[in-house]
């Protein structure tokens, strides 16, 4: 099987010649330029012989055109960070403009998709990363939306509607550019941030509007629910996803438990997350910190949990940018099982 045939087999519930695999990290040295980023990602997937590309535009690409100010470093290991939110007052929610998904920073990511499709080896699926409207608004406000939605729900709903419209416009241009699907990430579907009823009103409602704009038009669509203690039974497993991705090695449910709950294929199996230790965020990343033998054993555990069925191997979140070549090759070697 070639890469696309292998991935399609899993998506379609069929048996592949082996478990597909890929990993991804931030290409922060290159991600401000679509040409350099496309070159870097095309080279990466071929160098390690992974099966698909989860595209890696920088994580704040969706807020810059709305007025957020960013710290941009263009250095390996230093991803873009928020310098100043784009929304400061309640009036700013009401005045958030509908912008084009083909211009500015959004447009650069469309160009990235177009170039990557040209540069990548034949039969290599590519999926564009998009964020849920609430995740985008969370970033745009520096987190303030989580309190504003309680006191000013009408204004927050207006901003979410605008972001949804812009996201769907961006999606349309990515489909025209040739992506095979989307990696839809929500970072707010967790109990520590919002109760379930509130998430349904401000998260799920808009998530479904975005997903329904592409699920019938593309074939390789992943939903990623970010974080620990997430609404997997209530929300995650009910989304219209071809493939599900979460921090399966760090939080519930395990692969075995999840398989009892849904037949949807999984993209999972590699421990990669951030956890709190003594109040500080610490990376928990086996591809960065493990040995090749530990990585191979770790991946074999995941494959065995579901008997290798309905599974693609991938991380629960980005892996570190400074993972060794030896360890990345071990990830690929592990699926020859």
mmCIF file of C-alpha atoms in Angstrom:
data_model
loop_
_atom_site.group_PDB
_atom_site.id
_atom_site.type_symbol
_atom_site.label_atom_id
_atom_site.label_comp_id
_atom_site.label_asym_id
_atom_site.label_seq_id
_atom_site.Cartn_x
_atom_site.Cartn_y
_atom_site.Cartn_z
ATOM 1 C CA UNK A 1 0.000 0.000 0.000
ATOM 2 C CA UNK A 2 1.086 3.579 -0.531
ATOM 3 C CA UNK A 3 0.611 6.216 2.173
ATOM 4 C CA UNK A 4 -2.833 7.331 1.071
ATOM 5 C CA UNK A 5 -4.136 3.791 0.607
ATOM 6 C CA UNK A 6 -2.902 2.884 4.085
ATOM 7 C CA UNK A 7 -4.547 5.870 5.768
ATOM 8 C CA UNK A 8 -7.766 5.496 3.765
ATOM 9 C CA UNK A 9 -8.004 1.857 4.781
ATOM 10 C CA UNK A 10 -8.047 2.798 8.470
ATOM 11 C CA UNK A 11 -10.478 5.687 7.911
ATOM 12 C CA UNK A 12 -12.805 3.329 6.022
ATOM 13 C CA UNK A 13 -12.681 0.650 8.698
ATOM 14 C CA UNK A 14 -10.637 -1.748 6.598
ATOM 15 C CA UNK A 15 -7.357 -3.555 7.247
ATOM 16 C CA UNK A 16 -4.133 -1.812 6.208
ATOM 17 C CA UNK A 17 -0.819 -3.515 5.521
ATOM 18 C CA UNK A 18 0.454 -1.938 8.752
ATOM 19 C CA UNK A 19 -0.580 0.716 11.258
ATOM 20 C CA UNK A 20 -0.120 4.224 9.760
ATOM 21 C CA UNK A 21 2.047 6.630 11.740
ATOM 22 C CA UNK A 22 3.037 10.282 11.911
ATOM 23 C CA UNK A 23 4.242 12.835 14.436
ATOM 24 C CA UNK A 24 4.254 16.610 14.353
ATOM 25 C CA UNK A 25 5.880 19.537 16.074
ATOM 26 C CA UNK A 26 6.078 23.310 15.690
ATOM 27 C CA UNK A 27 8.417 24.436 12.916
ATOM 28 C CA UNK A 28 8.859 27.802 14.633
ATOM 29 C CA UNK A 29 11.997 28.651 12.650
ATOM 30 C CA UNK A 30 9.991 28.517 9.414
ATOM 31 C CA UNK A 31 6.316 29.040 10.210
ATOM 32 C CA UNK A 32 6.152 32.740 9.326
ATOM 33 C CA UNK A 33 6.873 31.958 5.674
ATOM 34 C CA UNK A 34 4.632 29.556 3.729
ATOM 35 C CA UNK A 35 7.384 28.617 1.277
ATOM 36 C CA UNK A 36 9.907 27.671 3.973
ATOM 37 C CA UNK A 37 7.266 25.890 6.030
ATOM 38 C CA UNK A 38 6.047 23.827 3.078
ATOM 39 C CA UNK A 39 9.636 22.855 2.273
ATOM 40 C CA UNK A 40 10.336 21.873 5.885
ATOM 41 C CA UNK A 41 7.215 19.745 6.301
ATOM 42 C CA UNK A 42 7.583 18.000 2.933
ATOM 43 C CA UNK A 43 11.190 17.124 3.784
ATOM 44 C CA UNK A 44 10.239 15.973 7.295
ATOM 45 C CA UNK A 45 7.594 13.460 6.199
ATOM 46 C CA UNK A 46 9.884 11.925 3.579
ATOM 47 C CA UNK A 47 12.980 11.839 5.778
ATOM 48 C CA UNK A 48 11.199 9.745 8.403
ATOM 49 C CA UNK A 49 8.821 7.996 5.995
ATOM 50 C CA UNK A 50 5.713 8.957 7.924
ATOM 51 C CA UNK A 51 2.316 8.345 6.348
ATOM 52 C CA UNK A 52 0.691 11.784 6.405
ATOM 53 C CA UNK A 53 1.252 15.406 7.339
ATOM 54 C CA UNK A 54 -0.651 17.113 10.101
ATOM 55 C CA UNK A 55 0.079 20.661 8.940
ATOM 56 C CA UNK A 56 1.666 22.961 11.506
ATOM 57 C CA UNK A 57 0.797 26.620 10.980
ATOM 58 C CA UNK A 58 1.795 28.547 14.099
ATOM 59 C CA UNK A 59 -0.726 28.197 16.899
ATOM 60 C CA UNK A 60 -1.865 31.830 16.965
ATOM 61 C CA UNK A 61 -2.385 32.232 13.221
ATOM 62 C CA UNK A 62 -6.133 32.658 13.720
ATOM 63 C CA UNK A 63 -5.968 35.781 15.881
ATOM 64 C CA UNK A 64 -3.418 38.069 14.247
ATOM 65 C CA UNK A 65 -5.782 39.346 11.551
ATOM 66 C CA UNK A 66 -8.312 40.202 14.271
ATOM 67 C CA UNK A 67 -5.853 42.603 15.901
ATOM 68 C CA UNK A 68 -3.891 40.523 18.397
ATOM 69 C CA UNK A 69 -0.240 41.497 18.756
ATOM 70 C CA UNK A 70 2.247 38.639 18.806
ATOM 71 C CA UNK A 71 5.805 37.947 19.869
ATOM 72 C CA UNK A 72 7.445 36.334 16.842
ATOM 73 C CA UNK A 73 10.942 34.885 17.111
ATOM 74 C CA UNK A 74 11.530 32.654 14.051
ATOM 75 C CA UNK A 75 13.751 30.430 16.179
ATOM 76 C CA UNK A 76 13.647 26.707 16.816
ATOM 77 C CA UNK A 77 12.134 26.062 20.216
ATOM 78 C CA UNK A 78 10.553 29.527 20.522
ATOM 79 C CA UNK A 79 6.980 29.423 19.220
ATOM 80 C CA UNK A 80 4.894 32.536 18.677
ATOM 81 C CA UNK A 81 3.289 33.897 21.862
ATOM 82 C CA UNK A 82 0.600 36.466 22.601
ATOM 83 C CA UNK A 83 1.912 39.964 23.333
ATOM 84 C CA UNK A 84 -1.415 41.801 23.521
ATOM 85 C CA UNK A 85 -4.989 40.548 23.088
ATOM 86 C CA UNK A 86 -7.087 41.747 20.178
ATOM 87 C CA UNK A 87 -10.165 42.213 22.355
ATOM 88 C CA UNK A 88 -10.033 44.481 25.395
ATOM 89 C CA UNK A 89 -13.602 45.678 25.993
ATOM 90 C CA UNK A 90 -17.117 44.313 25.641
ATOM 91 C CA UNK A 91 -17.612 46.668 22.701
ATOM 92 C CA UNK A 92 -14.752 44.916 20.945
ATOM 93 C CA UNK A 93 -16.778 41.706 20.857
ATOM 94 C CA UNK A 94 -19.637 43.541 19.166
ATOM 95 C CA UNK A 95 -17.323 45.229 16.675
ATOM 96 C CA UNK A 96 -15.288 42.197 15.651
ATOM 97 C CA UNK A 97 -15.149 42.379 11.842
ATOM 98 C CA UNK A 98 -15.762 39.633 9.317
ATOM 99 C CA UNK A 99 -12.420 39.264 7.523
ATOM 100 C CA UNK A 100 -11.303 37.204 4.558
ATOM 101 C CA UNK A 101 -9.967 33.690 4.964
ATOM 102 C CA UNK A 102 -7.692 34.335 1.998
ATOM 103 C CA UNK A 103 -5.943 37.506 3.145
ATOM 104 C CA UNK A 104 -3.338 38.348 5.761
ATOM 105 C CA UNK A 105 -2.127 35.631 8.082
ATOM 106 C CA UNK A 106 -5.026 33.373 7.162
ATOM 107 C CA UNK A 107 -4.035 33.736 3.530
ATOM 108 C CA UNK A 108 -0.468 32.674 4.299
ATOM 109 C CA UNK A 109 -1.776 29.378 5.654
ATOM 110 C CA UNK A 110 -3.821 28.825 2.484
ATOM 111 C CA UNK A 111 -0.667 29.452 0.458
ATOM 112 C CA UNK A 112 1.174 27.027 2.739
ATOM 113 C CA UNK A 113 -1.443 24.376 1.898
ATOM 114 C CA UNK A 114 -1.220 25.055 -1.831
ATOM 115 C CA UNK A 115 2.580 24.867 -1.836
ATOM 116 C CA UNK A 116 2.721 21.785 0.357
ATOM 117 C CA UNK A 117 0.350 19.956 -1.960
ATOM 118 C CA UNK A 118 2.767 20.685 -4.803
ATOM 119 C CA UNK A 119 5.938 19.776 -2.900
ATOM 120 C CA UNK A 120 4.898 16.681 -0.971
ATOM 121 C CA UNK A 121 5.554 13.217 -2.368
ATOM 122 C CA UNK A 122 2.649 11.660 -4.298
ATOM 123 C CA UNK A 123 -0.033 9.869 -2.286
ATOM 124 C CA UNK A 124 0.830 11.651 0.977
ATOM 125 C CA UNK A 125 -2.320 12.969 2.692
ATOM 126 C CA UNK A 126 -2.158 16.451 4.218
ATOM 127 C CA UNK A 127 -4.591 17.848 6.773
ATOM 128 C CA UNK A 128 -4.818 21.512 7.711
ATOM 129 C CA UNK A 129 -4.983 22.507 11.375
ATOM 130 C CA UNK A 130 -7.997 24.591 12.372
ATOM 131 C CA UNK A 131 -9.141 25.685 15.799
ATOM 132 C CA UNK A 132 -12.624 25.775 17.243
ATOM 133 C CA UNK A 133 -14.226 29.242 17.332
ATOM 134 C CA UNK A 134 -14.170 29.267 21.138
ATOM 135 C CA UNK A 135 -10.489 28.303 21.154
ATOM 136 C CA UNK A 136 -9.738 31.162 18.761
ATOM 137 C CA UNK A 137 -11.716 33.618 20.888
ATOM 138 C CA UNK A 138 -9.987 32.313 24.019
ATOM 139 C CA UNK A 139 -6.632 33.136 22.433
ATOM 140 C CA UNK A 140 -7.839 36.468 21.048
ATOM 141 C CA UNK A 141 -8.945 37.632 24.505
ATOM 142 C CA UNK A 142 -6.049 36.145 26.434
ATOM 143 C CA UNK A 143 -8.549 33.899 28.227
ATOM 144 C CA UNK A 144 -10.896 36.704 29.301
ATOM 145 C CA UNK A 145 -13.763 35.217 27.294
ATOM 146 C CA UNK A 146 -14.227 32.555 29.976
ATOM 147 C CA UNK A 147 -15.535 35.205 32.366
ATOM 148 C CA UNK A 148 -17.087 37.520 29.780
ATOM 149 C CA UNK A 149 -19.371 34.800 28.434
ATOM 150 C CA UNK A 150 -21.089 34.634 31.821
ATOM 151 C CA UNK A 151 -21.759 38.365 32.082
ATOM 152 C CA UNK A 152 -22.065 39.336 28.416
ATOM 153 C CA UNK A 153 -23.266 36.256 26.540
ATOM 154 C CA UNK A 154 -24.874 38.144 23.649
ATOM 155 C CA UNK A 155 -21.670 39.960 22.753
ATOM 156 C CA UNK A 156 -19.608 36.779 23.031
ATOM 157 C CA UNK A 157 -22.055 34.902 20.803
ATOM 158 C CA UNK A 158 -21.704 37.650 18.198
ATOM 159 C CA UNK A 159 -17.920 37.303 18.181
ATOM 160 C CA UNK A 160 -18.163 33.516 17.963
ATOM 161 C CA UNK A 161 -20.498 33.835 14.976
ATOM 162 C CA UNK A 162 -17.996 36.109 13.238
ATOM 163 C CA UNK A 163 -15.093 33.752 13.910
ATOM 164 C CA UNK A 164 -17.163 30.809 12.679
ATOM 165 C CA UNK A 165 -17.885 32.614 9.410
ATOM 166 C CA UNK A 166 -14.210 33.470 8.922
ATOM 167 C CA UNK A 167 -13.101 29.929 9.803
ATOM 168 C CA UNK A 168 -15.518 28.466 7.264
ATOM 169 C CA UNK A 169 -14.221 30.872 4.626
ATOM 170 C CA UNK A 170 -10.668 29.761 5.428
ATOM 171 C CA UNK A 171 -11.765 26.134 5.158
ATOM 172 C CA UNK A 172 -13.240 26.707 1.709
ATOM 173 C CA UNK A 173 -9.964 28.097 0.388
ATOM 174 C CA UNK A 174 -7.993 25.216 1.909
ATOM 175 C CA UNK A 175 -10.237 22.718 0.155
ATOM 176 C CA UNK A 176 -9.588 24.556 -3.099
ATOM 177 C CA UNK A 177 -5.850 24.328 -2.318
ATOM 178 C CA UNK A 178 -6.131 20.547 -2.183
ATOM 179 C CA UNK A 179 -6.002 19.494 1.462
ATOM 180 C CA UNK A 180 -7.325 16.019 2.207
ATOM 181 C CA UNK A 181 -9.033 17.082 5.398
ATOM 182 C CA UNK A 182 -8.775 19.045 8.611
ATOM 183 C CA UNK A 183 -7.352 18.582 12.089
ATOM 184 C CA UNK A 184 -9.998 20.342 14.191
ATOM 185 C CA UNK A 185 -8.663 21.249 17.641
ATOM 186 C CA UNK A 186 -10.693 22.374 20.621
ATOM 187 C CA UNK A 187 -8.833 23.471 23.739
ATOM 188 C CA UNK A 188 -11.800 24.427 25.939
ATOM 189 C CA UNK A 189 -13.818 21.194 26.211
ATOM 190 C CA UNK A 190 -12.473 20.399 29.648
ATOM 191 C CA UNK A 191 -14.134 20.444 33.022
ATOM 192 C CA UNK A 192 -11.625 22.762 34.674
ATOM 193 C CA UNK A 193 -12.646 25.590 32.308
ATOM 194 C CA UNK A 194 -16.379 25.278 31.633
ATOM 195 C CA UNK A 195 -19.332 23.269 32.872
ATOM 196 C CA UNK A 196 -20.987 21.069 30.269
ATOM 197 C CA UNK A 197 -24.037 23.272 29.674
ATOM 198 C CA UNK A 198 -21.852 26.329 29.099
ATOM 199 C CA UNK A 199 -19.586 24.456 26.721
ATOM 200 C CA UNK A 200 -22.569 23.249 24.726
ATOM 201 C CA UNK A 201 -23.803 26.840 24.304
ATOM 202 C CA UNK A 202 -20.496 28.507 23.504
ATOM 203 C CA UNK A 203 -18.381 25.645 22.199
ATOM 204 C CA UNK A 204 -20.277 22.738 20.693
ATOM 205 C CA UNK A 205 -22.810 24.931 18.881
ATOM 206 C CA UNK A 206 -20.108 26.622 16.808
ATOM 207 C CA UNK A 207 -17.874 23.560 16.538
ATOM 208 C CA UNK A 208 -20.632 21.740 14.668
ATOM 209 C CA UNK A 209 -21.162 24.669 12.305
ATOM 210 C CA UNK A 210 -17.491 24.524 11.377
ATOM 211 C CA UNK A 211 -17.259 20.741 11.051
ATOM 212 C CA UNK A 212 -20.419 20.486 8.998
ATOM 213 C CA UNK A 213 -18.908 22.882 6.459
ATOM 214 C CA UNK A 214 -16.281 20.322 5.412
ATOM 215 C CA UNK A 215 -17.069 16.767 6.549
ATOM 216 C CA UNK A 216 -18.860 15.899 3.308
ATOM 217 C CA UNK A 217 -16.172 17.527 1.153
ATOM 218 C CA UNK A 218 -12.977 15.988 2.562
ATOM 219 C CA UNK A 219 -12.132 12.460 3.670
ATOM 220 C CA UNK A 220 -9.408 12.611 6.334
ATOM 221 C CA UNK A 221 -10.903 14.667 9.158
ATOM 222 C CA UNK A 222 -9.517 14.452 12.680
ATOM 223 C CA UNK A 223 -11.029 15.947 15.829
ATOM 224 C CA UNK A 224 -8.565 16.707 18.627
ATOM 225 C CA UNK A 225 -9.787 17.429 22.148
ATOM 226 C CA UNK A 226 -6.961 19.077 24.050
ATOM 227 C CA UNK A 227 -6.133 18.703 27.706
ATOM 228 C CA UNK A 228 -6.888 16.484 30.673
ATOM 229 C CA UNK A 229 -10.281 15.561 32.155
ATOM 230 C CA UNK A 230 -12.184 16.408 28.983
ATOM 231 C CA UNK A 231 -15.800 15.900 27.927
ATOM 232 C CA UNK A 232 -15.139 12.796 25.899
ATOM 233 C CA UNK A 233 -18.417 10.918 26.505
ATOM 234 C CA UNK A 234 -20.649 13.959 26.329
ATOM 235 C CA UNK A 235 -18.996 15.827 23.441
ATOM 236 C CA UNK A 236 -15.955 14.284 21.808
ATOM 237 C CA UNK A 237 -17.337 10.916 20.739
ATOM 238 C CA UNK A 238 -20.425 12.558 19.237
ATOM 239 C CA UNK A 239 -18.612 14.934 16.893
ATOM 240 C CA UNK A 240 -18.696 14.129 13.142
ATOM 241 C CA UNK A 241 -15.102 12.933 12.943
ATOM 242 C CA UNK A 242 -13.478 10.378 10.681
ATOM 243 C CA UNK A 243 -10.683 10.006 13.270
ATOM 244 C CA UNK A 244 -10.343 10.942 16.962
ATOM 245 C CA UNK A 245 -7.183 12.277 18.641
ATOM 246 C CA UNK A 246 -6.666 12.991 22.342
ATOM 247 C CA UNK A 247 -4.104 12.619 25.136
ATOM 248 C CA UNK A 248 -4.849 8.910 25.498
ATOM 249 C CA UNK A 249 -1.623 8.180 27.424
ATOM 250 C CA UNK A 250 -2.222 11.000 29.905
ATOM 251 C CA UNK A 251 -5.969 11.065 30.571
ATOM 252 C CA UNK A 252 -9.172 9.103 30.214
ATOM 253 C CA UNK A 253 -10.190 7.240 28.212
ATOM 254 C CA UNK A 254 -7.541 4.660 27.435
ATOM 255 C CA UNK A 255 -7.536 3.243 23.926
ATOM 256 C CA UNK A 256 -9.090 0.014 25.163
ATOM 257 C CA UNK A 257 -11.858 1.842 27.016
ATOM 258 C CA UNK A 258 -12.481 4.186 24.100
ATOM 259 C CA UNK A 259 -12.805 1.274 21.691
ATOM 260 C CA UNK A 260 -15.658 -0.107 23.782
ATOM 261 C CA UNK A 261 -17.444 3.238 23.373
ATOM 262 C CA UNK A 262 -16.985 3.990 19.668
ATOM 263 C CA UNK A 263 -15.974 2.371 16.393
ATOM 264 C CA UNK A 264 -14.437 5.606 15.080
ATOM 265 C CA UNK A 265 -10.734 5.173 14.199
ATOM 266 C CA UNK A 266 -8.146 6.641 16.557
ATOM 267 C CA UNK A 267 -5.016 8.698 15.963
ATOM 268 C CA UNK A 268 -3.253 8.120 19.257
ATOM 269 C CA UNK A 269 -0.783 6.054 21.241
ATOM 270 C CA UNK A 270 2.182 8.377 21.861
ATOM 271 C CA UNK A 271 2.551 10.170 25.191
ATOM 272 C CA UNK A 272 2.991 13.889 24.564
ATOM 273 C CA UNK A 273 1.398 16.439 26.867
ATOM 274 C CA UNK A 274 2.011 19.168 29.396
ATOM 275 C CA UNK A 275 1.338 18.430 33.046
ATOM 276 C CA UNK A 276 1.544 20.453 36.256
ATOM 277 C CA UNK A 277 4.290 19.534 38.712
ATOM 278 C CA UNK A 278 4.475 21.667 41.870
ATOM 279 C CA UNK A 279 2.475 24.353 40.079
ATOM 280 C CA UNK A 280 4.769 24.457 37.050
ATOM 281 C CA UNK A 281 4.078 23.185 33.554
ATOM 282 C CA UNK A 282 6.340 20.269 32.638
ATOM 283 C CA UNK A 283 6.491 18.450 29.312
ATOM 284 C CA UNK A 284 5.661 14.751 29.372
ATOM 285 C CA UNK A 285 7.053 13.665 26.013
ATOM 286 C CA UNK A 286 8.375 10.166 25.425
ATOM 287 C CA UNK A 287 9.649 10.991 21.924
ATOM 288 C CA UNK A 288 11.845 13.696 23.456
ATOM 289 C CA UNK A 289 12.879 11.985 26.682
ATOM 290 C CA UNK A 290 12.619 8.251 26.061
ATOM 291 C CA UNK A 291 15.124 5.864 24.540
ATOM 292 C CA UNK A 292 14.431 4.231 21.161
ATOM 293 C CA UNK A 293 13.649 0.927 22.874
ATOM 294 C CA UNK A 294 11.261 2.638 25.300
ATOM 295 C CA UNK A 295 9.501 4.406 22.432
ATOM 296 C CA UNK A 296 9.074 1.181 20.471
ATOM 297 C CA UNK A 297 7.703 -0.654 23.520
ATOM 298 C CA UNK A 298 5.396 2.285 24.275
ATOM 299 C CA UNK A 299 3.921 2.223 20.766
ATOM 300 C CA UNK A 300 3.567 -1.563 20.809
ATOM 301 C CA UNK A 301 1.509 -1.220 24.003
ATOM 302 C CA UNK A 302 -0.881 1.109 22.176
ATOM 303 C CA UNK A 303 -1.179 -1.167 19.158
ATOM 304 C CA UNK A 304 -1.866 -4.167 21.391
ATOM 305 C CA UNK A 305 -4.622 -2.317 23.281
ATOM 306 C CA UNK A 306 -6.816 -2.368 20.173
ATOM 307 C CA UNK A 307 -5.229 -5.333 18.390
ATOM 308 C CA UNK A 308 -3.884 -2.930 15.775
ATOM 309 C CA UNK A 309 -7.382 -2.263 14.448
ATOM 310 C CA UNK A 310 -8.833 1.166 13.685
ATOM 311 C CA UNK A 311 -5.628 2.874 14.792
ATOM 312 C CA UNK A 312 -3.080 5.313 13.467
ATOM 313 C CA UNK A 313 -0.126 6.014 15.721
ATOM 314 C CA UNK A 314 0.434 9.664 16.622
ATOM 315 C CA UNK A 315 1.009 11.931 19.625
ATOM 316 C CA UNK A 316 -1.666 13.345 21.889
ATOM 317 C CA UNK A 317 -0.169 16.794 21.288
ATOM 318 C CA UNK A 318 2.870 18.238 19.553
ATOM 319 C CA UNK A 319 6.184 16.610 20.372
ATOM 320 C CA UNK A 320 9.227 18.717 21.191
ATOM 321 C CA UNK A 321 11.095 20.404 18.348
ATOM 322 C CA UNK A 322 14.407 19.015 19.552
ATOM 323 C CA UNK A 323 13.520 15.320 19.484
ATOM 324 C CA UNK A 324 16.506 13.322 18.305
ATOM 325 C CA UNK A 325 16.598 11.789 14.856
ATOM 326 C CA UNK A 326 17.191 8.419 16.498
ATOM 327 C CA UNK A 327 13.976 8.720 18.506
ATOM 328 C CA UNK A 328 11.884 9.877 15.552
ATOM 329 C CA UNK A 329 13.159 6.924 13.538
ATOM 330 C CA UNK A 330 12.173 4.665 16.427
ATOM 331 C CA UNK A 331 8.588 5.910 16.110
ATOM 332 C CA UNK A 332 8.542 4.836 12.474
ATOM 333 C CA UNK A 333 10.274 1.526 13.216
ATOM 334 C CA UNK A 334 7.705 0.673 15.880
ATOM 335 C CA UNK A 335 4.870 0.162 13.393
ATOM 336 C CA UNK A 336 6.786 -2.588 11.569
ATOM 337 C CA UNK A 337 5.174 -4.896 14.076
#
